[in-house]
Amino acid sequence: MPFMPRTVLTSRMPPTQAESVIKNIIREIGQECAGHGEIVSETLAAFMVKAVVLDPSNGFNMDRTLMKSDVQKLVKVCVCRLLDSKNPSLDTIKMQVYFDMNYTSREEFLEEHHRVLESRLGPVMREITDNRACAREELESLYRKIVSYVLLCSGLGSPTDIKIVREATAALQSVFPQAELGTFLTLSKKDKERQLHELTMIVTGIRLFNRDCGKGGEGIDDLPAILHEAIPATTQHIDSQIQIAQDQAYRYTAILEKAAKNPLMSVELQPYMLKEALYNVRQYEVFLQIILSDVITCAQEVEMMTKQLGAQLEQLKMTIKSKTAVPTSQVFPIFIALSRLWTSFQDETVLISVLSNLTTHLEPFLGSHDLLFPEKVMQNLLDGLTVKTDVCRVKEHLEDRVHLVDFRKQEWLFPETTANFDKLLIQYRGFCGYTFATTDGLLLPGNPAIGILKYKEKYYTFHTKDAAYLFAENPEHYIDLIKEKAKKNAELIQLLELHQQFETLIPYSQMKDVDKHYIKPITKCESSTQTDTHILPPTIVRSYEWNEWELRRKAIKLANLRQKVTHSVQTDLSHMRRENYSQVYPPKDASTQSMREGSTRVPRPQIYLAGLRGGQSKITSGVKVNLTRAVDET
């Protein structure tokens, strides 16, 4: 029982004794209510016991042991509250208990669903695996049991329908002839169970393929088509119920908001229990939002699986075509994939059915509204008022924002500075804590755009900027006020998610959200850094080689070193590679005197002959004249 309190009567009582006393009290409450014609579950009675003890107006002290008269008073108060059929607060508590007892997460539901199916098929499985058939009649009976198991496990038709049994038998014989029963009986129990599971999936895939080809599929419902009709219908119904609940909540909020400003009107409205009615429709809206989220997830899964189913069938058609024989290694994996997809369709069908039934069964918990608030009464109360939606209230203060310079110790988060701003778990389910604490329990939506206050690793939103400033001045004061109000109205513990302050009343539907309280905001800010191009000096390995053949060449070269002798020679390319330095004296300008050049010139001989041409005489005589100058004269 999720709401069973651990200690109710006294903190000093031993746990076993306290548990025994609590069970007796719960049993007595149930008997008293049954005597008045009201059937009360133990879970509801246990929750009511805790709610009555928490309410300070009832005068129960948990630090002292309750006497017999106190226990009788406790039983009387609990029975009186449980029999009050016109109390919206009781309807809300009943709704919370019912939802907690019947709702589970998607993963846990599917896991439990498969576990139940396996437990129901367990006797049939054991009857097959423990069989020791030898005679022909016994083997035929065993084969019929295997066919029945395949049909029951796959959920594709009844094992009592002859047409369905014949089709399943033909599909099974194509992959597991009756002649192989002897080999099957020699296997171990685990191997038999594994083979039965594989045969079920293969036969299911074969029947689904035959149905798609129009050659079989007797007794197989068109689950994709059913889901494509059921999901929109369920979504539409839930949306309409959410809209009805929101319209009622907006009207109640408008009246209570006016009453908060008019104390006289607040006193006049107290007998109407308008505040409790607001909590009732808000809780109903929260539960519908949870169910709608699961339905949307189902729709996404069905859409994805429909595409996968079409792709698998198309691939199977391309593989088989008109072939008379196809390797099992090619078709069996596709048959198994088809079977698993169809099992997922079956799971989604069951889940949609459960969610739809859960939605339907939540509606009766709103029955007291029409009795308490007829339309004529509501019209009189709403006369002259403007009914605002949550969206309109948020838009009114969209431009308001907390100034960080006004707060030195508190930390505020904004969308532009927090990466996971939308994923933070806001306290009080997003309602303004200041307004709730100061206006006798009025629920107004908080506006995250104003700023989210982070206080002791928890996050708070506010309806207005002024509310944010006042709450931030003394958060502990307002948190304590809200806790005290929750003690008077126990339904607020789940509605406002106050399970950490009342750990003995943690409902299952909120157990899975406990880890979300530890989500830390990822703050963002503009920053820049500058680094060197190369922080460390480069380490370039000159000897590195990526070429495999070059590495082989080097390996061969190293392997032959044992047989080689090293010689050093100097070549034209390698000599004088070393840089040498020498010191020389710089040249200086100097001159020496050498022998003077001289020259001599001798007289040029000049000798002439005269009279060779002749003259008047017949005899020619020549005269040699030497005109050469003397050496001294030159």
XYZ file of C-alpha atoms in Angstrom:
634
model
C 0.000 0.000 0.000
C 1.863 3.118 -1.184
C 0.145 5.474 1.292
C 0.623 3.321 4.392
C 2.196 5.559 7.068
C 5.192 4.113 8.848
C 4.506 5.660 12.257
C 1.253 7.335 13.163
C 0.593 6.970 16.861
C 3.915 7.823 18.447
C 7.525 8.192 17.496
C 8.624 6.252 20.579
C 6.545 3.140 19.844
C 8.406 0.087 18.439
C 7.844 -0.280 14.676
C 6.210 -3.707 14.916
C 3.799 -2.574 17.622
C 2.951 0.640 15.768
C 2.306 -1.298 12.560
C -0.021 -3.691 14.381
C -1.976 -0.835 15.952
C -2.253 0.963 12.611
C -3.599 -2.165 10.918
C -6.208 -2.545 13.628
C -7.269 1.090 13.216
C -7.486 0.706 9.435
C -9.503 -2.487 9.807
C -11.901 -0.822 12.217
C -12.339 2.172 9.897
C -13.119 -0.159 6.998
C -15.719 -2.032 9.058
C -17.382 1.189 10.227
C -17.614 2.497 6.655
C -18.921 -0.844 5.392
C -21.642 -0.680 8.050
C -22.788 2.588 6.486
C -22.743 1.109 2.964
C -19.414 2.617 1.868
C -16.629 0.275 0.755
C -13.250 1.789 1.620
C -9.933 0.259 0.579
C -7.154 -0.195 3.092
C -4.991 2.223 1.120
C -7.601 4.995 1.314
C -8.168 4.337 5.024
C -4.423 4.458 5.726
C -4.080 7.742 3.860
C -7.011 9.232 5.746
C -5.480 8.210 9.083
C -2.285 10.043 8.201
C -4.201 13.081 6.923
C -6.268 13.343 10.119
C -3.191 13.010 12.342
C -1.324 15.679 10.341
C -4.178 18.202 10.609
C -3.362 20.287 13.719
C -7.041 21.187 14.162
C -7.771 17.577 15.203
C -5.440 17.845 18.210
C -3.389 14.660 17.730
C 0.191 14.775 19.036
C 2.618 12.331 17.477
C 5.115 12.769 20.311
C 2.936 11.020 22.856
C 1.194 7.658 22.916
C -2.485 7.916 22.048
C -4.896 6.530 24.576
C -7.917 4.382 23.781
C -10.142 7.448 23.716
C -7.767 9.105 21.247
C -7.882 6.062 18.993
C -11.669 6.068 19.102
C -11.667 9.750 18.222
C -9.265 9.078 15.358
C -11.509 6.339 13.993
C -14.590 8.526 14.338
C -13.007 11.494 12.545
C -11.703 9.291 9.731
C -15.069 7.585 9.241
C -16.847 10.942 9.264
C -14.574 12.325 6.561
C -14.790 9.150 4.479
C -18.602 9.231 4.540
C -18.843 12.897 3.497
C -20.038 12.402 -0.075
C -20.269 16.132 -0.866
C -16.716 17.045 0.026
C -14.449 17.840 -2.960
C -11.432 17.257 -0.737
C -12.459 13.615 -0.202
C -13.043 13.208 -3.945
C -9.533 14.508 -4.604
C -8.001 12.083 -2.087
C -9.958 9.191 -3.598
C -8.796 10.247 -7.038
C -5.174 10.357 -5.908
C -5.393 6.921 -4.270
C -7.107 5.393 -7.300
C -4.584 6.872 -9.716
C -1.685 5.751 -7.590
C -3.017 2.196 -7.344
C -3.781 1.853 -11.060
C -1.173 3.926 -12.882
C 2.339 2.808 -13.649
C 5.005 3.955 -16.034
C 5.106 2.663 -19.585
C 8.207 0.543 -19.046
C 6.962 -1.042 -15.842
C 3.542 -1.729 -17.307
C 4.958 -3.559 -20.327
C 7.338 -5.505 -18.114
C 4.503 -6.546 -15.808
C 2.275 -7.378 -18.789
C 4.887 -9.727 -20.255
C 5.489 -11.299 -16.871
C 1.777 -12.038 -16.477
C 1.600 -13.573 -19.954
C 4.593 -15.800 -19.227
C 3.086 -16.915 -15.923
C -0.180 -17.845 -17.644
C 1.644 -19.807 -20.341
C 3.882 -21.489 -17.770
C 1.690 -24.618 -17.288
C 1.404 -25.173 -21.062
C 5.162 -24.726 -21.424
C 5.900 -27.208 -18.638
C 3.459 -29.716 -20.101
C 5.466 -29.657 -23.353
C 8.979 -29.596 -21.908
C 8.262 -32.335 -19.339
C 6.607 -34.619 -21.878
C 8.165 -38.058 -22.440
C 6.097 -39.186 -25.405
C 7.086 -42.398 -27.174
C 4.053 -43.796 -28.935
C 2.714 -42.351 -32.152
C -0.497 -41.107 -30.542
C 1.494 -39.421 -27.787
C 3.748 -37.690 -30.318
C 0.730 -36.417 -32.263
C -0.780 -35.114 -29.028
C 2.484 -33.378 -28.175
C 2.596 -31.739 -31.615
C -0.956 -30.426 -31.160
C 0.080 -28.969 -27.808
C 2.990 -27.192 -29.462
C 0.577 -25.701 -32.020
C -1.712 -24.549 -29.199
C 1.247 -22.995 -27.361
C 2.317 -21.136 -30.500
C -1.180 -19.689 -30.922
C -1.531 -18.742 -27.254
C 1.912 -17.173 -27.080
C 1.527 -15.194 -30.307
C -2.021 -14.084 -29.546
C -3.004 -14.533 -33.190
C -6.279 -16.415 -32.936
C -7.944 -18.951 -30.693
C -6.554 -22.522 -30.415
C -10.134 -23.803 -30.541
C -10.832 -22.427 -34.036
C -10.248 -25.206 -36.591
C -9.271 -22.863 -39.450
C -6.745 -21.049 -37.307
C -5.303 -24.318 -35.992
C -4.928 -25.715 -39.513
C -3.155 -22.586 -40.727
C -0.812 -22.543 -37.718
C -0.103 -26.270 -38.110
C 0.785 -25.831 -41.780
C 3.139 -22.955 -40.937
C 4.752 -24.979 -38.132
C 5.219 -28.071 -40.319
C 7.102 -25.980 -42.882
C 9.816 -25.224 -40.335
C 9.388 -27.996 -37.745
C 8.004 -31.252 -39.171
C 6.481 -33.757 -36.791
C 9.300 -36.153 -37.610
C 11.721 -33.906 -35.655
C 9.881 -34.411 -32.375
C 12.302 -37.181 -31.459
C 15.228 -34.796 -31.656
C 13.236 -32.175 -29.736
C 12.577 -34.582 -26.858
C 16.294 -35.256 -26.412
C 17.060 -31.596 -25.713
C 17.435 -30.121 -22.249
C 14.585 -28.153 -20.717
C 16.191 -24.773 -21.395
C 16.904 -25.703 -25.002
C 13.292 -26.836 -25.426
C 12.012 -23.522 -24.073
C 14.367 -21.586 -26.329
C 13.325 -23.589 -29.409
C 9.633 -23.173 -28.600
C 10.146 -19.425 -28.331
C 11.939 -19.303 -31.701
C 9.310 -21.501 -33.374
C 6.561 -19.222 -32.064
C 8.200 -16.144 -33.585
C 8.919 -17.852 -36.924
C 5.367 -19.220 -37.260
C 3.985 -15.802 -36.300
C 6.120 -14.150 -38.974
C 4.983 -16.677 -41.590
C 1.313 -16.105 -40.777
C 1.748 -12.333 -40.866
C 3.439 -12.573 -44.264
C 0.691 -14.836 -45.620
C -1.898 -12.368 -44.331
C -0.157 -9.513 -46.131
C -0.101 -11.571 -49.333
C -3.797 -12.426 -48.980
C -3.153 -16.165 -48.600
C -3.955 -16.588 -44.907
C -3.964 -14.710 -41.638
C -7.168 -16.171 -40.268
C -8.109 -14.593 -36.919
C -5.423 -11.876 -37.096
C -6.745 -8.392 -36.353
C -5.400 -5.382 -38.214
C -3.707 -3.857 -35.161
C -2.045 -0.918 -36.995
C -5.426 0.180 -38.370
C -7.101 -0.287 -34.980
C -4.407 1.790 -33.267
C -4.580 4.518 -35.897
C -8.257 4.911 -35.037
C -8.020 4.385 -31.266
C -5.142 6.753 -30.525
C -6.700 9.898 -32.096
C -10.034 9.095 -30.440
C -8.389 8.677 -27.038
C -6.330 11.837 -27.498
C -9.381 13.827 -28.514
C -11.347 12.589 -25.495
C -8.528 13.445 -23.083
C -8.072 16.885 -24.665
C -11.771 17.625 -24.238
C -11.680 16.535 -20.589
C -8.594 18.680 -19.965
C -10.362 21.661 -21.527
C -13.418 21.116 -19.311
C -11.239 20.854 -16.185
C -9.274 23.964 -17.141
C -12.446 25.980 -17.764
C -13.721 25.045 -14.325
C -10.357 25.840 -12.731
C -10.239 29.260 -14.417
C -13.720 30.111 -13.147
C -12.947 28.985 -9.585
C -9.660 30.924 -9.663
C -11.385 34.129 -10.768
C -13.886 33.881 -7.890
C -11.228 33.041 -5.295
C -8.990 35.830 -6.566
C -11.794 38.310 -5.993
C -12.534 36.804 -2.579
C -8.875 37.201 -1.574
C -9.270 40.965 -1.983
C -12.654 41.018 -0.199
C -12.574 39.370 3.277
C -16.362 39.522 3.605
C -16.847 37.611 0.378
C -14.260 35.073 1.518
C -16.343 34.314 4.629
C -19.496 33.937 2.533
C -17.802 31.464 0.164
C -16.330 29.266 2.893
C -19.329 26.888 3.121
C -19.179 26.334 -0.634
C -15.721 24.704 -0.347
C -14.679 26.503 -3.529
C -10.996 26.194 -2.688
C -11.282 22.397 -2.301
C -13.123 22.255 -5.617
C -10.257 24.126 -7.279
C -7.769 21.587 -5.910
C -9.977 18.806 -7.243
C -10.078 20.023 -10.855
C -6.386 20.959 -10.798
C -5.479 17.445 -9.643
C -7.748 15.970 -12.308
C -6.015 18.116 -14.935
C -2.567 16.972 -13.745
C -3.525 13.305 -14.001
C -4.984 13.801 -17.475
C -1.775 15.523 -18.602
C 0.234 12.501 -17.407
C -2.051 10.106 -19.296
C -1.979 12.293 -22.421
C 1.812 12.264 -22.381
C 1.787 8.454 -22.404
C -0.763 8.388 -25.235
C 1.423 10.704 -27.318
C 4.372 8.400 -26.692
C 2.238 5.469 -27.896
C 1.350 7.385 -31.046
C 5.011 8.035 -31.801
C 5.903 4.381 -31.230
C 3.048 3.156 -33.444
C 4.049 5.488 -36.270
C 7.636 4.267 -36.136
C 6.616 0.588 -35.947
C 4.214 0.950 -38.890
C 7.072 2.129 -41.084
C 9.290 -0.722 -39.879
C 6.530 -3.279 -40.539
C 6.088 -2.080 -44.110
C 9.854 -2.169 -44.697
C 10.179 -5.712 -43.296
C 7.310 -7.037 -45.416
C 8.744 -5.394 -48.522
C 12.170 -6.879 -47.816
C 10.603 -10.308 -47.328
C 8.769 -10.052 -50.642
C 11.976 -9.102 -52.422
C 13.782 -12.034 -50.811
C 11.171 -14.674 -51.600
C 9.612 -13.404 -54.853
C 8.606 -16.523 -56.828
C 11.304 -18.833 -55.494
C 10.295 -22.327 -54.463
C 13.062 -22.613 -51.876
C 14.782 -19.869 -49.923
C 17.679 -20.325 -47.428
C 16.445 -20.180 -43.837
C 19.331 -17.875 -42.928
C 17.748 -15.196 -45.124
C 14.054 -15.431 -44.195
C 14.030 -16.603 -40.565
C 15.538 -13.341 -39.191
C 12.871 -11.358 -41.059
C 10.097 -13.607 -39.728
C 11.420 -13.089 -36.192
C 11.589 -9.311 -36.724
C 7.959 -9.337 -37.940
C 6.904 -11.274 -34.851
C 8.600 -8.824 -32.508
C 7.027 -5.863 -34.275
C 3.595 -7.432 -33.970
C 4.181 -8.095 -30.275
C 4.961 -4.402 -29.884
C 1.685 -3.553 -31.643
C -0.128 -5.817 -29.182
C 1.602 -4.083 -26.262
C 0.573 -0.648 -27.530
C -3.008 -1.852 -27.972
C -3.200 -3.062 -24.381
C -1.535 0.116 -23.099
C -3.957 2.394 -24.973
C -6.857 0.387 -23.596
C -5.565 0.711 -20.023
C -4.978 4.452 -20.374
C -8.425 4.959 -21.867
C -10.061 3.023 -19.019
C -8.025 4.972 -16.475
C -9.274 8.234 -17.978
C -12.853 7.028 -17.855
C -12.609 5.940 -14.222
C -11.202 9.323 -13.139
C -14.315 11.203 -14.292
C -16.605 10.107 -11.392
C -14.315 11.872 -8.927
C -15.638 15.200 -10.287
C -19.261 14.377 -9.429
C -19.711 16.778 -6.518
C -19.101 19.938 -8.556
C -22.540 20.019 -10.137
C -24.150 19.520 -6.731
C -22.145 22.215 -4.960
C -21.956 24.749 -7.770
C -25.003 24.751 -10.049
C -24.739 26.920 -13.134
C -27.016 29.570 -11.609
C -24.807 29.894 -8.534
C -21.672 30.127 -10.667
C -23.187 32.842 -12.839
C -24.004 34.917 -9.757
C -20.478 34.498 -8.400
C -18.907 35.326 -11.770
C -21.016 38.424 -12.307
C -18.712 41.291 -13.226
C -15.547 39.122 -13.250
C -13.146 38.453 -16.088
C -12.178 34.795 -16.345
C -8.527 34.548 -17.327
C -6.673 31.503 -18.574
C -3.241 30.516 -17.316
C -1.719 31.675 -20.595
C -3.337 35.086 -20.294
C -2.081 35.485 -16.733
C 1.461 34.682 -17.829
C 1.299 37.122 -20.752
C 0.198 39.957 -18.449
C 3.594 39.936 -16.718
C 5.711 38.734 -19.605
C 7.820 41.899 -19.664
C 8.463 41.936 -15.896
C 11.785 40.550 -14.799
C 13.776 40.342 -11.603
C 16.834 42.602 -11.488
C 19.914 40.715 -10.303
C 21.421 43.863 -8.797
C 18.640 43.821 -6.187
C 19.780 40.455 -4.841
C 23.252 39.620 -3.640
C 22.668 36.326 -1.831
C 19.904 34.706 -3.925
C 20.574 33.051 -7.250
C 18.160 33.637 -10.140
C 17.962 31.675 -13.388
C 16.806 32.956 -16.766
C 16.271 31.295 -20.172
C 19.268 32.981 -21.778
C 21.630 31.985 -18.959
C 20.458 28.405 -18.337
C 20.731 25.702 -20.981
C 18.259 23.275 -19.366
C 15.824 25.983 -18.271
C 12.720 24.041 -19.403
C 13.811 20.821 -17.691
C 14.107 22.169 -14.158
C 11.598 20.722 -11.700
C 9.694 23.704 -10.335
C 8.356 23.493 -6.786
C 4.601 23.402 -6.132
C 4.042 22.029 -9.650
C 4.745 25.452 -11.165
C 2.245 27.437 -9.052
C 3.239 30.664 -7.290
C 4.249 29.803 -3.723
C 3.905 33.369 -2.439
C 0.322 33.734 -3.706
C -0.645 30.352 -2.270
C 0.812 31.193 1.146
C -0.666 34.686 1.446
C -4.141 34.255 -0.095
C -5.454 31.232 1.797
C -4.475 28.655 -0.815
C -5.115 30.370 -4.159
C -3.350 28.582 -7.030
C -1.979 30.937 -9.682
C 0.490 29.793 -12.352
C 4.077 30.943 -11.982
C 5.815 32.801 -14.786
C 9.345 31.471 -15.413
C 10.149 34.490 -17.601
C 10.172 36.673 -14.473
C 13.015 34.524 -13.163
C 13.390 31.225 -11.329
C 14.625 31.489 -7.757
C 17.134 28.822 -6.731
C 16.943 28.245 -2.996
C 18.539 25.236 -1.279
C 18.791 23.355 -4.591
C 15.074 23.890 -5.279
C 13.462 26.128 -7.869
C 10.493 28.486 -7.461
C 8.455 30.536 -9.931
C 6.139 33.450 -9.171
C 3.036 35.043 -10.617
C 4.333 38.616 -10.464
C 7.601 40.431 -9.958
C 6.447 41.766 -6.581
C 5.640 38.246 -5.404
C 9.126 37.145 -6.398
C 10.756 39.966 -4.425
C 8.672 39.351 -1.308
C 9.214 35.592 -1.347
C 12.971 36.000 -1.853
C 13.238 38.177 1.260
C 12.286 35.277 3.551
C 11.756 31.982 1.688
C 11.661 29.811 4.813
C 8.695 31.731 6.201
C 6.547 31.110 3.138
C 7.700 27.493 2.782
C 6.560 26.817 6.352
C 3.223 28.495 5.685
C 2.643 26.263 2.675
C 3.524 23.192 4.725
C 1.029 24.135 7.416
C -1.707 24.651 4.826
C -0.931 21.223 3.357
C -1.496 19.664 6.773
C -5.035 21.039 6.787
C -5.712 19.884 3.215
C -3.915 16.560 2.758
C -4.688 16.439 -0.967
C -2.167 19.268 -1.455
C 0.705 16.956 -0.555
C 0.429 15.191 -3.895
C -1.025 18.079 -5.873
C 1.877 20.414 -5.006
C 4.462 17.590 -4.864
C 5.332 18.129 -1.201
C 6.506 14.522 -0.787
C 9.941 15.578 0.488
C 8.344 17.423 3.420
C 5.947 14.527 4.083
C 8.108 11.500 3.331
C 5.594 9.043 4.807
C 3.093 9.969 2.086
C 5.071 9.538 -1.137
C 2.691 8.202 -3.818
C 3.957 5.820 -6.451
C 3.216 8.245 -9.276
C 5.811 10.637 -7.798
C 8.400 8.063 -6.741
C 9.867 8.044 -10.252
C 10.254 11.852 -10.163
C 12.401 11.924 -7.025
C 15.625 11.903 -9.055
C 14.483 14.975 -10.981
C 14.944 17.064 -7.846
C 18.679 16.668 -8.304
C 18.771 18.148 -11.796
C 21.182 21.045 -11.647
C 20.883 24.039 -13.948
C 23.448 24.337 -16.694
C 24.241 28.025 -16.661
C 25.536 29.795 -19.762
C 27.792 32.823 -20.079
C 29.944 34.422 -22.759
C 33.641 33.733 -22.268
C 36.758 33.605 -24.375
C 40.185 32.069 -23.932
C 43.440 32.442 -25.775
C 45.981 29.672 -26.105
C 49.314 29.332 -27.804
C 49.400 27.734 -31.179
C 51.672 25.007 -29.866
C 51.560 24.631 -26.095
C 54.168 21.887 -26.158
C 57.183 21.828 -28.464
C 56.521 19.758 -31.577
C 57.855 16.222 -31.495
C 58.370 15.171 -35.060
C 59.788 11.692 -35.471
C 61.852 11.834 -38.580
C 62.272 8.113 -38.690
C 58.512 7.451 -38.803
C 57.319 5.551 -41.834
C 53.743 4.776 -42.776
C 54.588 2.744 -45.853
C 54.528 -0.979 -45.142
C 57.077 -1.759 -47.840
C 59.481 0.825 -46.481
C 59.183 -0.760 -43.045
C 59.900 -4.161 -44.554
C 62.922 -2.797 -46.331
C 64.261 -1.386 -43.080
C 63.564 -4.638 -41.287
C 65.516 -6.606 -43.881
C 68.329 -4.104 -43.677
C 68.510 -4.434 -39.894
C 68.345 -8.214 -40.102
C 71.409 -8.313 -42.383
C 73.577 -6.147 -40.121
C 75.039 -9.247 -38.457
C 76.723 -10.209 -41.696
C 77.968 -6.761 -42.631
C 81.108 -4.837 -41.757
C 80.859 -1.144 -41.292
C 83.241 1.045 -43.255
C 83.484 4.776 -43.252
C 84.448 6.579 -46.386
C 84.430 10.133 -47.432
C 82.886 11.083 -50.708
C 82.746 14.202 -52.731
C 79.300 14.883 -51.369
C 80.237 14.451 -47.748
C 83.698 15.947 -47.372
C 84.159 19.393 -45.949
C 80.664 19.311 -44.489
C 81.951 20.512 -41.161
C 82.134 24.239 -40.672
C 85.741 25.354 -39.895
C 86.932 28.686 -38.653
C 90.448 30.233 -38.923
C 91.910 33.620 -38.064
C 93.848 35.603 -40.711
C 95.505 38.971 -40.746
C 93.692 41.517 -42.848
C 95.692 42.691 -45.914
C 97.412 46.082 -45.561
C 98.280 48.608 -48.243
C 102.122 48.657 -48.901
C 104.379 49.752 -51.745
C 108.021 48.999 -52.738
C 110.399 50.827 -55.066
C 111.756 48.797 -57.971
C 114.289 49.488 -60.747
C 113.362 52.366 -63.048
C 112.615 51.443 -66.506
C 115.036 52.948 -69.155
C 115.437 52.809 -72.865
C 118.194 53.605 -75.418
C 117.914 54.591 -79.017
C 120.676 54.110 -81.652
C 120.920 56.255 -84.762
C 119.020 54.986 -87.675
C 121.297 54.414 -90.563
C 120.559 56.746 -93.454
C 122.630 55.991 -96.571
C 121.793 57.406 -99.937
C 123.184 56.701 -103.465
C 123.392 59.539 -105.992
C 124.032 59.555 -109.789
C 122.398 56.187 -110.523
C 119.925 57.620 -112.963
C 122.715 58.905 -115.183
C 123.267 62.213 -116.761
C 124.678 63.904 -119.863
C 127.706 61.743 -119.946
C 127.620 58.218 -121.077
C 129.299 56.887 -118.028
C 127.173 56.611 -114.928
C 128.851 56.864 -111.633
C 127.197 56.515 -108.326
C 128.034 58.381 -105.190
C 127.271 56.832 -101.770
C 126.420 59.428 -99.182
C 126.215 58.321 -95.471
C 123.998 60.702 -93.556
C 123.772 58.615 -90.372
C 124.193 60.737 -87.291
C 126.550 59.908 -84.622
C 125.421 58.140 -81.496
C 126.256 61.012 -79.309
C 124.050 63.312 -81.270
C 120.909 61.314 -80.763
